[in-house]
PDB file of C-alpha atoms in Angstrom:
ATOM      1  CA  UNK A  17      27.236 245.918-140.849  1.00 33.00           C
ATOM      2  CA  UNK A  18      26.355 247.585-137.578  1.00 35.00           C
ATOM      3  CA  UNK A  19      26.503 251.219-138.671  1.00 37.00           C
ATOM      4  CA  UNK A  20      25.892 252.432-135.132  1.00 38.00           C
ATOM      5  CA  UNK A  21      29.341 251.310-134.069  1.00 42.00           C
ATOM      6  CA  UNK A  22      32.585 253.188-134.774  1.00 45.00           C
ATOM      7  CA  UNK A  23      33.727 250.386-137.088  1.00 49.00           C
ATOM      8  CA  UNK A  24      30.456 249.918-138.938  1.00 52.00           C
ATOM      9  CA  UNK A  25      30.586 252.818-141.374  1.00 55.00           C
ATOM     10  CA  UNK A  26      34.295 252.461-142.276  1.00 55.00           C
ATOM     11  CA  UNK A  27      33.868 248.708-142.799  1.00 58.00           C
ATOM     12  CA  UNK A  28      30.798 249.238-144.989  1.00 61.00           C
ATOM     13  CA  UNK A  29      32.593 251.876-147.072  1.00 62.00           C
ATOM     14  CA  UNK A  30      35.660 249.655-147.413  1.00 56.00           C
ATOM     15  CA  UNK A  31      33.515 246.786-148.696  1.00 62.00           C
ATOM     16  CA  UNK A  32      31.635 249.148-150.997  1.00 66.00           C
ATOM     17  CA  UNK A  33      34.918 250.429-152.444  1.00 63.00           C
ATOM     18  CA  UNK A  34      36.166 246.899-153.073  1.00 59.00           C
ATOM     19  CA  UNK A  35      32.954 245.864-154.834  1.00 64.00           C
ATOM     20  CA  UNK A  36      32.830 249.054-156.884  1.00 65.00           C
ATOM     21  CA  UNK A  37      36.428 248.526-157.945  1.00 61.00           C
ATOM     22  CA  UNK A  38      35.528 245.067-159.239  1.00 60.00           C
ATOM     23  CA  UNK A  39      32.504 246.445-161.110  1.00 64.00           C
ATOM     24  CA  UNK A  40      34.520 249.280-162.616  1.00 61.00           C
ATOM     25  CA  UNK A  41      37.297 246.940-163.684  1.00 58.00           C
ATOM     26  CA  UNK A  42      34.762 244.601-165.256  1.00 60.00           C
ATOM     27  CA  UNK A  43      33.118 247.330-167.348  1.00 58.00           C
ATOM     28  CA  UNK A  44      36.045 249.548-168.188  1.00 57.00           C
ATOM     29  CA  UNK A  45      39.270 249.112-170.110  1.00 64.00           C
ATOM     30  CA  UNK A  46      42.846 248.048-169.532  1.00 72.00           C
ATOM     31  CA  UNK A  47      43.951 251.387-168.032  1.00 77.00           C
ATOM     32  CA  UNK A  48      41.491 251.327-165.143  1.00 81.00           C
ATOM     33  CA  UNK A  49      43.778 249.353-162.772  1.00 83.00           C
ATOM     34  CA  UNK A  50      46.397 252.054-163.388  1.00 86.00           C
ATOM     35  CA  UNK A  51      43.807 254.719-162.516  1.00 89.00           C
ATOM     36  CA  UNK A  52      43.012 252.986-159.233  1.00 88.00           C
ATOM     37  CA  UNK A  53      46.710 252.689-158.382  1.00 91.00           C
ATOM     38  CA  UNK A  54      47.346 256.356-159.233  1.00 95.00           C
ATOM     39  CA  UNK A  55      44.382 257.499-157.141  1.00 96.00           C
ATOM     40  CA  UNK A  56      45.559 255.310-154.261  1.00 96.00           C
ATOM     41  CA  UNK A  57      49.158 256.572-154.437  1.00 97.00           C
ATOM     42  CA  UNK A  58      48.324 260.274-154.794  1.00 98.00           C
ATOM     43  CA  UNK A  59      45.631 260.095-152.128  1.00 98.00           C
ATOM     44  CA  UNK A  60      48.019 258.289-149.773  1.00 98.00           C
ATOM     45  CA  UNK A  61      50.739 260.895-150.337  1.00 98.00           C
ATOM     46  CA  UNK A  62      48.427 263.808-149.528  1.00 98.00           C
ATOM     47  CA  UNK A  63      46.897 262.030-146.529  1.00 97.00           C
ATOM     48  CA  UNK A  64      50.342 261.216-145.118  1.00 97.00           C
ATOM     49  CA  UNK A  65      51.345 264.871-145.445  1.00 97.00           C
ATOM     50  CA  UNK A  66      47.997 265.871-143.938  1.00 96.00           C
ATOM     51  CA  UNK A  67      48.449 263.685-140.855  1.00 95.00           C
ATOM     52  CA  UNK A  68      52.000 264.948-140.335  1.00 95.00           C
ATOM     53  CA  UNK A  69      51.533 268.663-141.066  1.00 95.00           C
ATOM     54  CA  UNK A  70      47.827 269.496-141.263  1.00 94.00           C
ATOM     55  CA  UNK A  71      48.162 270.499-144.935  1.00 94.00           C
ATOM     56  CA  UNK A  72      46.141 270.772-147.100  1.00 96.00           C
ATOM     57  CA  UNK A  73      43.044 269.686-145.146  1.00 97.00           C
ATOM     58  CA  UNK A  74      43.574 270.923-141.594  1.00 96.00           C
ATOM     59  CA  UNK A  75      44.805 269.098-138.499  1.00 96.00           C
ATOM     60  CA  UNK A  76      43.176 265.727-137.824  1.00 95.00           C
ATOM     61  CA  UNK A  77      43.989 262.282-136.507  1.00 93.00           C
ATOM     62  CA  UNK A  78      42.520 258.857-137.187  1.00 91.00           C
ATOM     63  CA  UNK A  79      40.691 257.234-134.274  1.00 88.00           C
ATOM     64  CA  UNK A  80      38.229 254.444-135.109  1.00 76.00           C
ATOM     65  CA  UNK A  81      39.832 253.224-138.347  1.00 72.00           C
ATOM     66  CA  UNK A  82      41.794 250.265-137.015  1.00 70.00           C
ATOM     67  CA  UNK A  83      42.630 248.729-140.391  1.00 73.00           C
ATOM     68  CA  UNK A  84      46.233 248.273-141.530  1.00 83.00           C
ATOM     69  CA  UNK A  85      48.135 251.532-141.988  1.00 91.00           C
ATOM     70  CA  UNK A  86      50.687 252.878-144.443  1.00 92.00           C
ATOM     71  CA  UNK A  87      52.616 255.992-143.343  1.00 93.00           C
ATOM     72  CA  UNK A  88      50.149 256.243-140.431  1.00 92.00           C
ATOM     73  CA  UNK A  89      47.210 256.371-142.886  1.00 94.00           C
ATOM     74  CA  UNK A  90      44.561 253.592-142.674  1.00 91.00           C
ATOM     75  CA  UNK A  91      44.561 251.634-145.947  1.00 89.00           C
ATOM     76  CA  UNK A  92      40.828 252.224-146.461  1.00 87.00           C
ATOM     77  CA  UNK A  93      41.439 255.969-146.929  1.00 92.00           C
ATOM     78  CA  UNK A  94      43.634 255.835-150.078  1.00 94.00           C
ATOM     79  CA  UNK A  95      41.434 252.994-151.341  1.00 89.00           C
ATOM     80  CA  UNK A  96      38.493 255.410-151.157  1.00 90.00           C
ATOM     81  CA  UNK A  97      40.508 258.074-152.976  1.00 96.00           C
ATOM     82  CA  UNK A  98      41.277 255.638-155.798  1.00 92.00           C
ATOM     83  CA  UNK A  99      37.768 254.272-156.263  1.00 88.00           C
ATOM     84  CA  UNK A 100      35.866 257.530-155.740  1.00 93.00           C
ATOM     85  CA  UNK A 101      38.200 259.460-158.074  1.00 95.00           C
ATOM     86  CA  UNK A 102      37.939 256.854-160.821  1.00 90.00           C
ATOM     87  CA  UNK A 103      34.153 256.794-160.450  1.00 89.00           C
ATOM     88  CA  UNK A 104      33.861 260.597-160.619  1.00 93.00           C
ATOM     89  CA  UNK A 105      36.177 260.759-163.637  1.00 93.00           C
ATOM     90  CA  UNK A 106      34.329 258.061-165.562  1.00 88.00           C
ATOM     91  CA  UNK A 107      30.944 259.560-164.609  1.00 88.00           C
ATOM     92  CA  UNK A 108      32.003 262.925-166.062  1.00 89.00           C
ATOM     93  CA  UNK A 109      33.554 261.553-169.273  1.00 87.00           C
ATOM     94  CA  UNK A 110      30.344 261.252-171.341  1.00 82.00           C
ATOM     95  CA  UNK A 111      29.622 264.925-170.608  1.00 82.00           C
ATOM     96  CA  UNK A 112      32.908 266.842-170.702  1.00 84.00           C
ATOM     97  CA  UNK A 113      36.437 266.729-172.084  1.00 86.00           C
ATOM     98  CA  UNK A 114      39.807 268.238-171.275  1.00 90.00           C
ATOM     99  CA  UNK A 115      39.910 270.956-168.636  1.00 93.00           C
ATOM    100  CA  UNK A 116      36.117 270.870-168.243  1.00 92.00           C
ATOM    101  CA  UNK A 117      36.284 267.155-167.497  1.00 93.00           C
ATOM    102  CA  UNK A 118      38.912 267.712-164.795  1.00 96.00           C
ATOM    103  CA  UNK A 119      36.873 270.535-163.223  1.00 96.00           C
ATOM    104  CA  UNK A 120      33.568 268.634-163.360  1.00 94.00           C
ATOM    105  CA  UNK A 121      34.964 265.401-161.927  1.00 95.00           C
ATOM    106  CA  UNK A 122      36.743 267.334-159.161  1.00 97.00           C
ATOM    107  CA  UNK A 123      33.493 269.146-158.326  1.00 96.00           C
ATOM    108  CA  UNK A 124      31.751 265.765-158.099  1.00 96.00           C
ATOM    109  CA  UNK A 125      34.414 264.670-155.620  1.00 97.00           C
ATOM    110  CA  UNK A 126      33.813 267.716-153.415  1.00 97.00           C
ATOM    111  CA  UNK A 127      30.039 267.118-153.527  1.00 96.00           C
ATOM    112  CA  UNK A 128      30.673 263.545-152.374  1.00 95.00           C
ATOM    113  CA  UNK A 129      32.793 264.810-149.495  1.00 96.00           C
ATOM    114  CA  UNK A 130      30.052 267.155-148.288  1.00 96.00           C
ATOM    115  CA  UNK A 131      28.457 263.956-146.944  1.00 94.00           C
ATOM    116  CA  UNK A 132      31.490 261.679-146.528  1.00 94.00           C
ATOM    117  CA  UNK A 133      33.543 263.760-144.114  1.00 95.00           C
ATOM    118  CA  UNK A 134      30.593 264.672-141.850  1.00 95.00           C
ATOM    119  CA  UNK A 135      29.603 260.984-141.784  1.00 91.00           C
ATOM    120  CA  UNK A 136      33.081 259.757-140.896  1.00 91.00           C
ATOM    121  CA  UNK A 137      33.561 262.570-138.386  1.00 92.00           C
ATOM    122  CA  UNK A 138      30.265 261.752-136.669  1.00 89.00           C
ATOM    123  CA  UNK A 139      31.459 258.154-136.192  1.00 85.00           C
ATOM    124  CA  UNK A 140      34.876 259.362-135.004  1.00 87.00           C
ATOM    125  CA  UNK A 141      36.694 257.588-137.801  1.00 88.00           C
ATOM    126  CA  UNK A 142      38.873 260.677-137.483  1.00 92.00           C
ATOM    127  CA  UNK A 143      38.695 263.773-135.301  1.00 93.00           C
ATOM    128  CA  UNK A 144      39.498 267.355-136.249  1.00 95.00           C
ATOM    129  CA  UNK A 145      41.991 269.287-134.157  1.00 94.00           C
ATOM    130  CA  UNK A 146      42.390 272.358-136.342  1.00 90.00           C
ATOM    131  CA  UNK A 147      41.700 273.983-139.671  1.00 90.00           C
ATOM    132  CA  UNK A 148      40.432 277.318-140.876  1.00 92.00           C
ATOM    133  CA  UNK A 149      37.179 278.783-142.087  1.00 92.00           C
ATOM    134  CA  UNK A 150      33.618 277.926-141.045  1.00 94.00           C
ATOM    135  CA  UNK A 151      32.776 274.334-140.167  1.00 95.00           C
ATOM    136  CA  UNK A 152      30.243 271.978-141.739  1.00 94.00           C
ATOM    137  CA  UNK A 153      29.087 269.355-139.230  1.00 94.00           C
ATOM    138  CA  UNK A 154      32.408 269.627-137.434  1.00 93.00           C
ATOM    139  CA  UNK A 155      34.502 269.626-140.630  1.00 96.00           C
ATOM    140  CA  UNK A 156      36.552 272.793-141.336  1.00 97.00           C
ATOM    141  CA  UNK A 157      36.193 274.581-144.661  1.00 97.00           C
ATOM    142  CA  UNK A 158      39.906 274.011-145.296  1.00 97.00           C
ATOM    143  CA  UNK A 159      39.182 270.291-145.652  1.00 97.00           C
ATOM    144  CA  UNK A 160      36.920 270.843-148.655  1.00 97.00           C
ATOM    145  CA  UNK A 161      39.516 273.072-150.316  1.00 97.00           C
ATOM    146  CA  UNK A 162      42.028 270.302-149.669  1.00 98.00           C
ATOM    147  CA  UNK A 163      39.666 267.781-151.236  1.00 97.00           C
ATOM    148  CA  UNK A 164      39.346 269.999-154.297  1.00 98.00           C
ATOM    149  CA  UNK A 165      43.129 270.297-154.598  1.00 98.00           C
ATOM    150  CA  UNK A 166      43.766 266.556-154.272  1.00 98.00           C
ATOM    151  CA  UNK A 167      40.909 265.775-156.671  1.00 98.00           C
ATOM    152  CA  UNK A 168      42.314 268.190-159.266  1.00 98.00           C
ATOM    153  CA  UNK A 169      45.714 266.493-159.001  1.00 98.00           C
ATOM    154  CA  UNK A 170      44.300 262.962-159.281  1.00 98.00           C
ATOM    155  CA  UNK A 171      41.801 263.719-162.055  1.00 97.00           C
ATOM    156  CA  UNK A 172      44.366 265.814-163.932  1.00 96.00           C
ATOM    157  CA  UNK A 173      46.779 262.885-163.741  1.00 96.00           C
ATOM    158  CA  UNK A 174      44.097 260.566-165.122  1.00 94.00           C
ATOM    159  CA  UNK A 175      43.571 262.884-168.080  1.00 92.00           C
ATOM    160  CA  UNK A 176      47.305 263.059-168.777  1.00 91.00           C
ATOM    161  CA  UNK A 177      47.717 259.283-168.549  1.00 88.00           C
ATOM    162  CA  UNK A 178      44.608 258.377-170.551  1.00 83.00           C
ATOM    163  CA  UNK A 179      45.186 261.132-173.139  1.00 76.00           C
ATOM    164  CA  UNK A 180      41.448 261.370-173.800  1.00 67.00           C
ATOM    165  CA  UNK A 181      41.068 257.610-174.167  1.00 66.00           C
ATOM    166  CA  UNK A 182      38.414 255.915-172.056  1.00 64.00           C
ATOM    167  CA  UNK A 183      34.858 254.575-171.934  1.00 63.00           C
ATOM    168  CA  UNK A 184      31.891 256.909-172.488  1.00 65.00           C
ATOM    169  CA  UNK A 185      29.358 254.901-170.531  1.00 67.00           C
ATOM    170  CA  UNK A 186      26.464 256.494-168.632  1.00 72.00           C
ATOM    171  CA  UNK A 187      26.585 253.452-166.335  1.00 76.00           C
ATOM    172  CA  UNK A 188      29.342 255.168-164.368  1.00 80.00           C
ATOM    173  CA  UNK A 189      27.025 258.085-163.584  1.00 83.00           C
ATOM    174  CA  UNK A 190      24.694 255.588-161.922  1.00 83.00           C
ATOM    175  CA  UNK A 191      27.606 254.180-159.910  1.00 82.00           C
ATOM    176  CA  UNK A 192      28.477 257.689-158.739  1.00 88.00           C
ATOM    177  CA  UNK A 193      24.874 258.414-157.691  1.00 88.00           C
ATOM    178  CA  UNK A 194      24.661 255.048-155.911  1.00 83.00           C
ATOM    179  CA  UNK A 195      27.908 255.757-154.110  1.00 85.00           C
ATOM    180  CA  UNK A 196      26.716 259.235-153.129  1.00 90.00           C
ATOM    181  CA  UNK A 197      23.379 257.897-151.891  1.00 88.00           C
ATOM    182  CA  UNK A 198      25.066 255.198-149.775  1.00 84.00           C
ATOM    183  CA  UNK A 199      27.175 257.816-148.027  1.00 87.00           C
ATOM    184  CA  UNK A 200      24.367 260.399-147.796  1.00 90.00           C
ATOM    185  CA  UNK A 201      21.995 258.123-145.893  1.00 87.00           C
ATOM    186  CA  UNK A 202      24.673 257.549-143.246  1.00 84.00           C
ATOM    187  CA  UNK A 203      25.674 261.206-142.892  1.00 88.00           C
ATOM    188  CA  UNK A 204      23.967 263.797-140.671  1.00 89.00           C
ATOM    189  CA  UNK A 205      20.624 264.516-142.338  1.00 91.00           C
ATOM    190  CA  UNK A 206      21.318 268.017-143.650  1.00 92.00           C
ATOM    191  CA  UNK A 207      24.765 266.986-144.936  1.00 92.00           C
ATOM    192  CA  UNK A 208      23.378 263.951-146.736  1.00 91.00           C
ATOM    193  CA  UNK A 209      20.460 265.863-148.241  1.00 93.00           C
ATOM    194  CA  UNK A 210      22.694 268.690-149.475  1.00 93.00           C
ATOM    195  CA  UNK A 211      25.234 266.364-151.094  1.00 93.00           C
ATOM    196  CA  UNK A 212      22.594 264.153-152.711  1.00 92.00           C
ATOM    197  CA  UNK A 213      20.591 267.158-153.935  1.00 93.00           C
ATOM    198  CA  UNK A 214      23.672 268.785-155.462  1.00 93.00           C
ATOM    199  CA  UNK A 215      24.789 265.558-157.123  1.00 90.00           C
ATOM    200  CA  UNK A 216      21.378 264.837-158.639  1.00 89.00           C
ATOM    201  CA  UNK A 217      20.963 268.469-159.723  1.00 90.00           C
ATOM    202  CA  UNK A 218      24.325 268.490-161.497  1.00 86.00           C
ATOM    203  CA  UNK A 219      23.539 265.338-163.460  1.00 81.00           C
ATOM    204  CA  UNK A 220      19.998 266.486-164.303  1.00 83.00           C
ATOM    205  CA  UNK A 221      21.280 269.822-165.621  1.00 79.00           C
ATOM    206  CA  UNK A 222      24.046 268.163-167.608  1.00 72.00           C
ATOM    207  CA  UNK A 223      21.586 265.637-169.032  1.00 72.00           C
ATOM    208  CA  UNK A 224      19.259 268.444-170.138  1.00 71.00           C
ATOM    209  CA  UNK A 225      22.191 270.312-171.696  1.00 64.00           C
ATOM    210  CA  UNK A 226      23.180 267.160-173.556  1.00 61.00           C
ATOM    211  CA  UNK A 227      19.637 266.747-174.903  1.00 59.00           C
ATOM    212  CA  UNK A 228      19.481 270.358-176.047  1.00 59.00           C
ATOM    213  CA  UNK A 229      22.773 270.212-177.940  1.00 57.00           C
ATOM    214  CA  UNK A 230      22.507 269.321-181.650  1.00 51.00           C
ATOM    215  CA  UNK A 231      24.343 266.166-182.627  1.00 49.00           C
TER     216      UNK A 231
END
């Protein structure tokens, strides 16, 4: 993919999401397709509201994403919500449970977006026309609060649907780190380095905590 073009990054991310979905479905359990559908549907609902009203992210419009659209939202966007949310949830499962799992997985989603939104904004996949708070590489602070809110809703729904049932496989942590690295190397340098550093630090600290806990 020609990442220097407006279509290159969205196309690469779309393909990455599709491949990751296949990998996740191959290694997980029968409820994973439902997780992907839930993430897609909830993400689509929030994005449609966001495009129409500016809530909860801030005012923006899609420019270079010329894929098919649903409710004026390019299909790749809710696909990313579904795959990234499922990946973050499954990456956090071996480490946390219950409320802590929801909070950790949602935090992982926000860390991912510290690189994702600056990357997509730099390629004009979408442009920001409003929001509140300081900006991070052209992305308003309100967007990251919106990401946290949507992530809490999606991950909380996963936990309610799965009722604590699911795979405890460290493989999903590697998928999350791979996903984060792919986005980070295409984001503005400081955005990519911050997101990747935070993601690696979180998993290193959690790994050390796991080792120190008696079994």
